[in-house]
PDB file of C-alpha atoms in Angstrom:
ATOM      1  CA  GLY O 284       4.975  -0.072   5.120  1.00 88.00           C
ATOM      2  CA  GLU O 285       5.414  -3.512   3.607  1.00 92.00           C
ATOM      3  CA  VAL O 286       2.593  -4.968   1.530  1.00 95.00           C
ATOM      4  CA  LYS O 287       1.559  -8.223   3.226  1.00 96.00           C
ATOM      5  CA  SER O 288      -1.355  -8.913   0.877  1.00 97.00           C
ATOM      6  CA  ILE O 289      -3.226  -7.241  -1.955  1.00 96.00           C
ATOM      7  CA  GLU O 290      -6.686  -8.207  -3.188  1.00 96.00           C
ATOM      8  CA  GLU O 291      -8.907  -6.821  -5.930  1.00 95.00           C
ATOM      9  CA  LYS O 292     -12.560  -6.825  -4.900  1.00 94.00           C
ATOM     10  CA  VAL O 293     -15.954  -5.615  -6.069  1.00 94.00           C
ATOM     11  CA  SER O 294     -18.222  -3.577  -3.787  1.00 91.00           C
ATOM     12  CA  LYS O 295     -21.936  -4.139  -3.240  1.00 92.00           C
ATOM     13  CA  LYS O 296     -22.474  -1.341  -5.777  1.00 91.00           C
ATOM     14  CA  SER O 297     -20.390  -3.288  -8.359  1.00 93.00           C
ATOM     15  CA  LYS O 298     -17.407  -0.914  -8.159  1.00 91.00           C
ATOM     16  CA  SER O 299     -13.848  -2.231  -8.254  1.00 93.00           C
ATOM     17  CA  TYR O 300     -11.456  -1.525  -5.407  1.00 94.00           C
ATOM     18  CA  VAL O 301      -8.239  -2.915  -3.977  1.00 95.00           C
ATOM     19  CA  LYS O 302      -7.616  -3.857  -0.358  1.00 95.00           C
ATOM     20  CA  ILE O 303      -3.964  -3.753   0.748  1.00 94.00           C
ATOM     21  CA  VAL O 304      -2.757  -5.063   4.095  1.00 96.00           C
ATOM     22  CA  LEU O 305       0.280  -3.019   5.196  1.00 93.00           C
ATOM     23  CA  SER O 306       2.602  -3.830   8.050  1.00 91.00           C
ATOM     24  CA  ASP O 307       5.524  -2.184   9.812  1.00 85.00           C
ATOM     25  CA  GLU O 308       7.340  -2.806  13.082  1.00 82.00           C
ATOM     26  CA  SER O 309       4.442  -1.565  15.195  1.00 88.00           C
ATOM     27  CA  GLU O 310       1.161  -2.507  13.513  1.00 90.00           C
ATOM     28  CA  THR O 311      -0.792  -3.867  10.569  1.00 93.00           C
ATOM     29  CA  ILE O 312      -3.463  -1.821   8.796  1.00 91.00           C
ATOM     30  CA  ASP O 313      -5.829  -2.244   5.854  1.00 92.00           C
ATOM     31  CA  ILE O 314      -5.950   0.470   3.211  1.00 92.00           C
ATOM     32  CA  LEU O 315      -8.381   0.715   0.307  1.00 92.00           C
ATOM     33  CA  ILE O 316      -8.000   2.145  -3.183  1.00 92.00           C
ATOM     34  CA  PHE O 317     -11.254   3.057  -4.938  1.00 90.00           C
ATOM     35  CA  GLU O 318     -12.048   4.256  -8.445  1.00 90.00           C
ATOM     36  CA  PRO O 319     -11.073   6.650 -10.036  1.00 90.00           C
ATOM     37  CA  ARG O 320      -7.759   6.591  -8.108  1.00 90.00           C
ATOM     38  CA  LEU O 321      -7.422   2.851  -8.722  1.00 91.00           C
ATOM     39  CA  LYS O 322      -7.509   3.351 -12.490  1.00 91.00           C
ATOM     40  CA  SER O 323      -4.995   6.190 -12.248  1.00 90.00           C
ATOM     41  CA  ILE O 324      -2.611   4.070 -10.149  1.00 89.00           C
ATOM     42  CA  LYS O 325      -2.972   1.111 -12.531  1.00 89.00           C
ATOM     43  CA  ASP O 326      -2.350   3.404 -15.530  1.00 90.00           C
ATOM     44  CA  LYS O 327       0.925   4.540 -13.922  1.00 86.00           C
ATOM     45  CA  ASN O 328       1.838   0.875 -13.337  1.00 81.00           C
ATOM     46  CA  ALA O 329       2.129   1.729  -9.641  1.00 80.00           C
ATOM     47  CA  LEU O 330      -0.057  -0.960  -8.103  1.00 90.00           C
ATOM     48  CA  PRO O 331       2.192  -2.724  -5.591  1.00 93.00           C
ATOM     49  CA  LYS O 332       2.603  -6.447  -5.115  1.00 93.00           C
ATOM     50  CA  GLU O 333       3.170  -8.543  -2.017  1.00 95.00           C
ATOM     51  CA  GLY O 334       6.523  -7.753  -0.399  1.00 92.00           C
ATOM     52  CA  ASP O 335       6.834  -4.227  -1.862  1.00 93.00           C
ATOM     53  CA  ILE O 336       7.615  -1.355   0.474  1.00 91.00           C
ATOM     54  CA  ILE O 337       5.244   1.523  -0.274  1.00 91.00           C
ATOM     55  CA  ILE O 338       4.733   5.128   0.680  1.00 89.00           C
ATOM     56  CA  ALA O 339       1.070   6.107   0.559  1.00 86.00           C
ATOM     57  CA  ASP O 340      -0.831   9.369   0.940  1.00 87.00           C
ATOM     58  CA  VAL O 341      -3.993   8.401   2.778  1.00 87.00           C
ATOM     59  CA  GLN O 342      -7.142   9.862   4.266  1.00 87.00           C
ATOM     60  CA  LYS O 343      -9.044   8.412   7.184  1.00 89.00           C
ATOM     61  CA  TRP O 344     -12.832   8.538   7.023  1.00 84.00           C
ATOM     62  CA  ASN O 345     -14.590   6.950   9.987  1.00 86.00           C
ATOM     63  CA  ASP O 346     -12.788   3.600  10.305  1.00 84.00           C
ATOM     64  CA  THR O 347     -11.737   3.438   6.641  1.00 84.00           C
ATOM     65  CA  ILE O 348      -8.310   4.441   5.339  1.00 88.00           C
ATOM     66  CA  THR O 349      -8.311   5.315   1.645  1.00 87.00           C
ATOM     67  CA  VAL O 350      -5.390   6.055  -0.677  1.00 87.00           C
ATOM     68  CA  SER O 351      -5.021   9.241  -2.692  1.00 84.00           C
ATOM     69  CA  ASP O 352      -1.567   8.383  -4.046  1.00 86.00           C
ATOM     70  CA  ILE O 353       0.924   5.564  -3.732  1.00 89.00           C
ATOM     71  CA  LYS O 354       4.621   5.142  -4.502  1.00 89.00           C
ATOM     72  CA  ILE O 355       6.575   1.909  -4.524  1.00 91.00           C
ATOM     73  CA  ASN O 356       9.891   2.387  -2.751  1.00 89.00           C
ATOM     74  CA  THR O 357      12.751   1.107  -4.911  1.00 86.00           C
ATOM     75  CA  ASP O 358      15.508   2.086  -2.465  1.00 85.00           C
ATOM     76  CA  LYS O 359      16.992  -0.594  -0.241  1.00 81.00           C
ATOM     77  CA  VAL O 360      15.490  -0.498   3.248  1.00 77.00           C
ATOM     78  CA  TYR O 361      17.629  -1.497   6.223  1.00 75.00           C
ATOM     79  CA  LEU O 362      15.814  -2.680   9.322  1.00 70.00           C
ATOM     80  CA  LYS O 363      18.930  -3.267  11.444  1.00 73.00           C
ATOM     81  CA  LEU O 364      22.260  -1.475  11.707  1.00 77.00           C
ATOM     82  CA  SER O 365      24.036  -4.794  11.110  1.00 78.00           C
ATOM     83  CA  GLU O 366      22.415  -5.019   7.653  1.00 76.00           C
ATOM     84  CA  LEU O 367      23.837  -1.635   6.731  1.00 76.00           C
ATOM     85  CA  LYS O 368      27.325  -2.557   7.934  1.00 72.00           C
ATOM     86  CA  SER O 369      27.316  -5.855   6.025  1.00 70.00           C
ATOM     87  CA  ASP O 370      26.312  -4.064   2.807  1.00 67.00           C
ATOM     88  CA  GLU O 371      29.280  -1.636   2.830  1.00 61.00           C
TER      89      GLU O 371
END
């Protein structure tokens, strides 16, 4: 999905995490990245920014969606057939 917003936060237990709002054609969801995965993702320079298209491996626990891995898509994404035809 497309990153609509990204925010670094601190939990009640003083632990850093990132909240990402993702959107696609059908819905918008919030995903969370907690330590130690957050450090690992930052070390790989893979923390996305607003507007990036990402592919994320996630787990759902109760009502929380957490990230185990994330990849920023660098390929061009076409949302309409007309965009593909105009790019040829």
